[in-house]
Short mmCIF file of C-alpha atoms and ligand atoms in Angstrom, two decimals:
data_model
loop_
_atom_site.label_atom_id
_atom_site.label_comp_id
_atom_site.label_asym_id
_atom_site.label_seq_id
_atom_site.Cartn_x
_atom_site.Cartn_y
_atom_site.Cartn_z
CA MET A 1 19.23 -30.96 5.71
CA LYS A 2 18.23 -27.59 4.39
CA LEU A 3 17.81 -24.20 6.58
CA LYS A 4 14.30 -23.60 7.16
CA ASN A 5 14.67 -19.79 7.20
CA LYS A 6 16.04 -17.31 4.35
CA ASP A 7 18.25 -15.79 7.18
CA VAL A 8 20.50 -16.54 9.97
CA LEU A 9 19.52 -14.17 12.78
CA GLY A 10 20.06 -16.06 15.80
CA ILE A 11 20.47 -19.33 17.54
CA LYS A 12 17.04 -18.97 19.02
CA GLU A 13 15.73 -19.43 15.47
CA LEU A 14 17.46 -22.48 14.76
CA THR A 15 16.42 -26.06 15.61
CA ALA A 16 18.75 -28.64 17.33
CA GLY A 17 18.62 -30.49 13.98
CA GLU A 18 19.64 -27.39 12.16
CA ILE A 19 22.47 -26.71 14.51
CA GLU A 20 23.81 -30.25 14.13
CA SER A 21 23.49 -29.93 10.31
CA ILE A 22 25.60 -26.95 10.25
CA LEU A 23 28.14 -28.65 12.36
CA ASP A 24 28.22 -31.50 10.09
CA THR A 25 28.57 -29.26 7.06
CA ALA A 26 31.11 -27.29 8.88
CA SER A 27 33.27 -30.52 9.44
CA ASP A 28 33.50 -30.93 5.50
CA MET A 29 34.34 -27.27 5.07
CA LYS A 30 37.11 -27.61 7.35
CA LYS A 31 38.72 -29.96 5.11
CA ILE A 32 38.64 -27.46 2.41
CA VAL A 33 40.19 -24.83 4.99
CA GLN A 34 43.20 -27.34 5.85
CA SER A 35 43.78 -28.47 2.30
CA PRO A 36 46.54 -26.93 0.41
CA SER A 37 44.42 -25.14 -2.36
CA LYS A 38 41.80 -23.87 0.04
CA LYS A 39 39.40 -23.64 -2.92
CA ALA A 40 35.95 -24.87 -4.00
CA HIS A 41 33.63 -23.64 -6.34
CA TYR A 42 30.02 -24.21 -4.53
CA LEU A 43 29.56 -20.30 -4.53
CA ARG A 44 30.56 -19.23 -7.98
CA GLY A 45 28.60 -16.53 -9.02
CA LYS A 46 27.25 -15.79 -5.73
CA SER A 47 28.09 -12.51 -3.91
CA VAL A 48 28.54 -11.83 -0.35
CA VAL A 49 28.57 -8.25 1.19
CA THR A 50 30.08 -8.06 4.80
CA LEU A 51 28.36 -4.82 6.26
CA PHE A 52 30.07 -3.87 9.46
CA TYR A 53 28.74 -0.94 11.74
CA GLU A 54 30.89 -2.06 14.53
CA ASN A 55 34.83 -3.20 14.87
CA SER A 56 35.78 -6.72 14.09
CA THR A 57 38.70 -8.75 12.95
CA ARG A 58 37.78 -12.49 13.40
CA THR A 59 34.18 -12.55 12.15
CA ARG A 60 34.51 -10.02 9.47
CA VAL A 61 37.69 -11.55 7.98
CA SER A 62 36.48 -15.26 8.56
CA PHE A 63 33.32 -14.51 6.48
CA GLU A 64 35.32 -12.89 3.71
CA LEU A 65 37.80 -15.98 3.56
CA ALA A 66 34.84 -18.24 3.74
CA GLY A 67 33.17 -16.76 0.77
CA LYS A 68 36.46 -16.60 -1.06
CA TYR A 69 37.39 -20.12 -0.34
CA MET A 70 34.21 -21.18 -2.01
CA SER A 71 34.58 -18.65 -5.11
CA ALA A 72 31.85 -16.16 -4.25
CA ASP A 73 32.49 -12.64 -4.85
CA THR A 74 32.99 -10.78 -1.66
CA VAL A 75 33.02 -7.13 -0.73
CA ASN A 76 33.69 -5.53 2.70
CA VAL A 77 31.40 -2.47 3.61
CA THR A 78 32.64 -0.62 6.74
CA ALA A 79 30.13 2.18 8.28
CA ALA A 80 33.22 4.53 8.48
CA GLY A 81 33.97 4.33 5.07
CA SER A 82 30.61 4.32 3.57
CA SER A 83 27.57 6.53 2.56
CA VAL A 84 26.32 5.74 6.26
CA GLN A 85 28.80 8.72 7.18
CA LYS A 86 26.75 10.85 4.79
CA GLY A 87 23.33 10.17 6.73
CA GLU A 88 22.06 7.14 4.66
CA SER A 89 19.91 4.86 6.78
CA LEU A 90 20.37 1.12 7.34
CA LEU A 91 17.60 0.27 5.32
CA ASP A 92 18.38 2.41 2.21
CA THR A 93 21.85 0.79 2.34
CA GLY A 94 20.29 -2.55 2.66
CA ARG A 95 18.06 -1.97 -0.26
CA THR A 96 21.14 -0.67 -2.37
CA LEU A 97 23.14 -3.59 -1.89
CA ASP A 98 20.00 -5.77 -2.73
CA ALA A 99 19.63 -3.45 -6.07
CA MET A 100 23.29 -4.56 -6.81
CA GLY A 101 22.15 -8.30 -6.79
CA THR A 102 23.86 -9.13 -3.38
CA ASP A 103 23.01 -12.71 -2.44
CA ILE A 104 24.18 -12.78 1.20
CA ILE A 105 24.43 -9.67 3.63
CA VAL A 106 26.42 -10.24 6.54
CA ILE A 107 25.72 -7.58 9.13
CA ARG A 108 27.24 -6.29 12.62
CA HIS A 109 25.43 -3.78 14.16
CA SER A 110 25.46 -1.82 17.67
CA MET A 111 21.45 -1.95 17.89
CA ALA A 112 19.88 -5.12 19.05
CA GLY A 113 17.31 -6.23 16.06
CA ALA A 114 19.11 -4.21 13.16
CA PRO A 115 19.84 -7.53 11.38
CA HIS A 116 16.24 -8.54 11.81
CA LEU A 117 14.94 -5.25 10.70
CA LEU A 118 17.12 -5.77 7.52
CA ALA A 119 16.15 -8.98 6.77
CA LYS A 120 12.44 -8.02 6.26
CA HIS A 121 13.20 -5.24 3.92
CA VAL A 122 15.83 -7.17 1.66
CA LYS A 123 15.60 -10.05 -0.91
CA ALA A 124 19.30 -10.97 0.17
CA SER A 125 19.75 -13.77 2.89
CA VAL A 126 21.00 -11.73 5.93
CA ILE A 127 23.51 -13.28 8.49
CA ASN A 128 23.58 -11.57 11.89
CA ALA A 129 27.46 -11.17 12.70
CA GLY A 130 26.57 -9.74 16.41
CA ASP A 131 23.61 -7.11 17.20
CA GLY A 132 24.39 -5.19 20.12
CA MET A 133 23.97 -7.22 23.37
CA HIS A 134 21.42 -9.59 21.91
CA GLU A 135 22.97 -12.41 19.75
CA HIS A 136 26.19 -13.53 18.05
CA PRO A 137 25.06 -16.68 16.35
CA THR A 138 28.03 -17.59 14.26
CA GLN A 139 30.22 -17.39 17.21
CA ALA A 140 28.26 -19.68 19.19
CA LEU A 141 27.96 -22.20 16.45
CA LEU A 142 31.82 -22.13 15.89
CA ASP A 143 32.04 -22.31 19.88
CA MET A 144 29.64 -25.61 19.81
CA PHE A 145 31.49 -26.94 16.78
CA THR A 146 35.02 -26.69 18.82
CA ILE A 147 33.19 -28.57 21.70
CA ARG A 148 31.87 -31.18 19.62
CA GLU A 149 34.97 -31.97 18.06
CA ARG A 150 36.67 -32.62 21.30
CA PHE A 151 33.83 -34.31 23.12
CA GLY A 152 31.71 -35.75 20.26
CA GLY A 153 28.61 -34.61 21.31
CA PHE A 154 27.09 -32.07 24.26
CA LYS A 155 24.91 -34.32 26.50
CA GLY A 156 25.45 -33.30 30.28
CA LEU A 157 28.74 -31.46 29.49
CA LYS A 158 29.34 -28.66 32.18
CA VAL A 159 30.02 -25.53 30.52
CA ALA A 160 31.22 -22.68 32.66
CA ILE A 161 30.75 -19.05 31.22
CA ILE A 162 32.78 -16.42 32.89
CA GLY A 163 32.94 -12.93 33.09
CA ASP A 164 30.88 -9.96 31.57
CA ILE A 165 27.69 -11.82 30.89
CA TYR A 166 25.55 -8.73 31.08
CA HIS A 167 26.85 -7.19 27.59
CA SER A 168 27.67 -10.35 25.98
CA ARG A 169 25.76 -11.66 23.15
CA VAL A 170 28.25 -14.52 22.78
CA ALA A 171 27.06 -15.81 26.14
CA ARG A 172 23.35 -15.43 25.24
CA SER A 173 23.60 -17.24 21.85
CA ASN A 174 25.89 -20.05 23.60
CA ILE A 175 23.49 -20.60 26.45
CA ILE A 176 20.63 -20.89 24.03
CA GLY A 177 22.49 -23.12 21.89
CA LEU A 178 24.11 -25.45 24.34
CA CYS A 179 20.72 -25.98 26.17
CA LYS A 180 19.20 -27.09 22.77
CA MET A 181 21.94 -29.69 22.27
CA GLY A 182 21.86 -30.76 25.83
CA ALA A 183 24.86 -29.23 27.80
CA GLU A 184 24.51 -27.74 31.20
CA PRO A 185 25.74 -23.81 30.96
CA VAL A 186 26.94 -22.36 34.41
CA ILE A 187 27.37 -18.69 34.55
CA TYR A 188 29.79 -16.57 36.89
CA GLY A 189 31.02 -12.98 36.99
CA PRO A 190 30.82 -9.78 38.73
CA ALA A 191 27.16 -9.43 40.38
CA THR A 192 26.64 -6.15 38.37
CA LEU A 193 27.28 -8.14 35.38
CA ILE A 194 25.11 -11.27 35.82
CA PRO A 195 21.39 -10.53 34.43
CA VAL A 196 19.00 -12.57 36.55
CA ASP A 197 17.13 -13.17 33.32
CA PHE A 198 19.68 -15.46 31.98
CA GLU A 199 18.38 -18.23 34.40
CA LYS A 200 15.16 -18.21 32.19
CA ILE A 201 16.96 -19.14 29.22
CA GLY A 202 18.47 -22.24 30.86
CA ALA A 203 22.12 -20.84 32.58
CA VAL A 204 22.58 -21.98 36.35
CA ILE A 205 24.05 -19.00 38.18
CA ALA A 206 27.14 -20.06 40.37
CA PRO A 207 27.82 -18.76 43.75
CA THR A 208 31.56 -18.24 43.36
CA LEU A 209 33.97 -18.76 40.78
CA ASN A 210 35.54 -22.04 42.13
CA ASP A 211 32.12 -23.51 41.94
CA ALA A 212 31.43 -22.36 38.48
CA LEU A 213 34.79 -24.00 37.32
CA LYS A 214 34.46 -27.26 39.59
CA GLY A 215 34.22 -30.22 37.45
CA ALA A 216 33.76 -28.07 34.18
CA ASP A 217 34.53 -29.54 30.86
CA VAL A 218 34.64 -26.31 29.32
CA VAL A 219 35.20 -22.95 30.41
CA ILE A 220 34.42 -19.88 27.99
CA ALA A 221 36.01 -16.80 29.46
CA LEU A 222 34.34 -13.49 28.01
CA ARG A 223 36.05 -10.28 26.94
CA VAL A 224 35.23 -7.32 29.44
CA GLN A 225 33.52 -5.07 27.23
CA LEU A 226 34.60 -1.70 28.40
CA GLU A 227 32.98 0.04 25.20
CA ARG A 228 29.64 -1.09 26.31
CA GLN A 229 29.71 0.24 29.70
CA LYS A 230 28.22 3.70 30.57
CA LYS A 231 29.38 3.62 34.14
CA ALA A 232 32.16 1.43 36.07
CA LEU A 233 30.54 -1.55 36.94
CA PHE A 234 33.77 -3.10 38.63
CA PRO A 235 36.20 -1.26 40.44
CA SER A 236 39.41 -1.80 38.14
CA GLN A 237 40.67 -4.04 35.61
CA ALA A 238 43.07 -5.25 38.12
CA GLU A 239 40.53 -6.32 40.50
CA TYR A 240 38.47 -7.91 37.81
CA ALA A 241 41.52 -10.11 37.17
CA LYS A 242 41.81 -11.03 40.69
CA PHE A 243 38.29 -11.85 41.45
CA PHE A 244 37.09 -12.93 38.01
CA GLY A 245 39.95 -13.68 35.95
CA VAL A 246 40.82 -17.44 35.04
CA ASN A 247 44.23 -18.31 35.92
CA TYR A 248 46.51 -21.42 36.55
CA GLU A 249 45.54 -21.89 40.24
CA ASN A 250 41.81 -21.60 39.89
CA ILE A 251 41.74 -23.49 36.72
CA GLU A 252 42.59 -26.76 38.63
CA PHE A 253 38.93 -26.78 39.87
CA ALA A 254 37.86 -27.75 36.50
CA GLY A 255 38.45 -31.02 34.76
CA LYS A 256 42.15 -32.19 33.99
CA ASN A 257 41.15 -31.98 29.98
CA VAL A 258 39.08 -28.93 30.39
CA LEU A 259 38.82 -27.22 27.05
CA LEU A 260 39.52 -23.42 27.70
CA MET A 261 37.74 -20.93 25.19
CA HIS A 262 37.38 -17.20 24.62
CA PRO A 263 35.75 -15.61 21.63
CA GLY A 264 38.62 -13.25 21.41
CA PRO A 265 39.90 -10.44 21.27
CA VAL A 266 41.21 -11.32 24.64
CA ASN A 267 42.42 -8.98 27.15
CA ARG A 268 45.49 -10.69 28.45
CA GLY A 269 45.76 -10.70 32.17
CA VAL A 270 42.44 -9.54 32.76
CA GLU A 271 39.84 -12.47 31.65
CA LEU A 272 42.79 -15.21 31.62
CA THR A 273 46.17 -14.83 32.52
CA SER A 274 48.60 -15.05 29.62
CA ASP A 275 50.06 -18.68 30.68
CA VAL A 276 46.46 -20.05 30.47
CA VAL A 277 45.89 -18.46 26.93
CA ASP A 278 48.88 -20.23 25.83
CA SER A 279 48.38 -23.36 27.27
CA ASP A 280 47.78 -26.84 26.05
CA ASN A 281 43.96 -26.75 27.18
CA SER A 282 43.63 -23.59 25.00
CA ALA A 283 41.49 -23.98 22.24
CA ILE A 284 41.41 -20.22 21.11
CA ASN A 285 43.44 -20.75 17.76
CA GLU A 286 41.09 -23.73 17.17
CA GLN A 287 38.13 -21.70 17.39
CA VAL A 288 39.33 -19.01 14.84
CA THR A 289 40.14 -21.81 12.25
CA ASN A 290 36.44 -23.20 13.21
CA GLY A 291 34.94 -19.91 12.56
CA VAL A 292 36.16 -20.17 8.75
CA ALA A 293 34.61 -23.67 8.43
CA ILE A 294 31.27 -22.53 10.30
CA ARG A 295 30.78 -19.24 8.09
CA MET A 296 31.42 -21.31 4.86
CA ALA A 297 28.82 -24.07 6.05
CA LEU A 298 26.18 -21.23 6.69
CA LEU A 299 26.89 -19.61 3.41
CA TYR A 300 26.53 -22.78 1.56
CA MET A 301 23.61 -23.79 3.42
CA LEU A 302 21.97 -20.60 2.50
CA VAL A 303 22.56 -20.47 -1.03
CA GLY A 304 21.64 -24.11 -1.13
CA ARG A 305 17.98 -23.17 -0.23
CA GLU A 306 17.20 -21.92 -3.67
N1 CP B 1 34.62 -12.88 18.46
C1 CP B 1 34.54 -11.98 17.83
O1 CP B 1 33.32 -11.69 17.33
O2 CP B 1 35.64 -11.32 17.51
P1 CP B 1 35.51 -10.04 16.50
O3 CP B 1 34.84 -8.91 17.11
O4 CP B 1 37.18 -9.69 16.12
O5 CP B 1 34.90 -10.18 14.98
#
């Protein structure tokens, strides 16, 4: 199946069929990631620019490697080292990259909607690598890929998403995607960090942490995003860990084979205790590997639209 749109801006814009097709393509791509040569030639002659206005390790590096593993020419642009510092606008930066013949622009921006704006003004395909507190579609796709690898599907799975839901584009994209695929997302966190409108996109708000964890097939702990808080929304990190952190005691409420996930970077001892991060239930490193496969699938499928 081909992708309907020129751009990948959010999970909201993808159909369940497209999501399934991206996950199927990522399964094939993962074989390349795990092969000794890690090389295919699907993107030879194509160019991919990662344009990052916010910090990143996983997303930026995995897009770059995804392009390289498929023989694309990849270039990184960070706001700190570019003409953005001289006052160039987002659209002028995008048009400049377009004029150089860039095929795909991968953008992360602190402003919700920035990738959507850029996509309207460039010929290149645009992939949203995280826009403010809005969406992080490639993270949700790699999370869904990790869940599907373990459980074979999504129907009826209880997925507990714990923590700073309010600031989390990962939570929003995952809830939209998981609902489309038939899973049942449940959310829990500090009352100040639980937006009620998340019920409208399909999440159930649990009354306690143990209720959220009870019988969960998957637990996704979210990073506390101190950089997005304009005022203190919980008393301290120690108290957050005590009341909202996932640890060896409360994880017992989840299913025995619970799949434990976190988008990273992890604040060890805050969202998750270190023993849980490093436990056999943890899929955190697998998520990172799967992130490369998902990003390869998207680059491949966007170029294949031509
Ligand atoms: N999960 C995630 O987006 O990580 P980075 O900020 O390191 O890209």
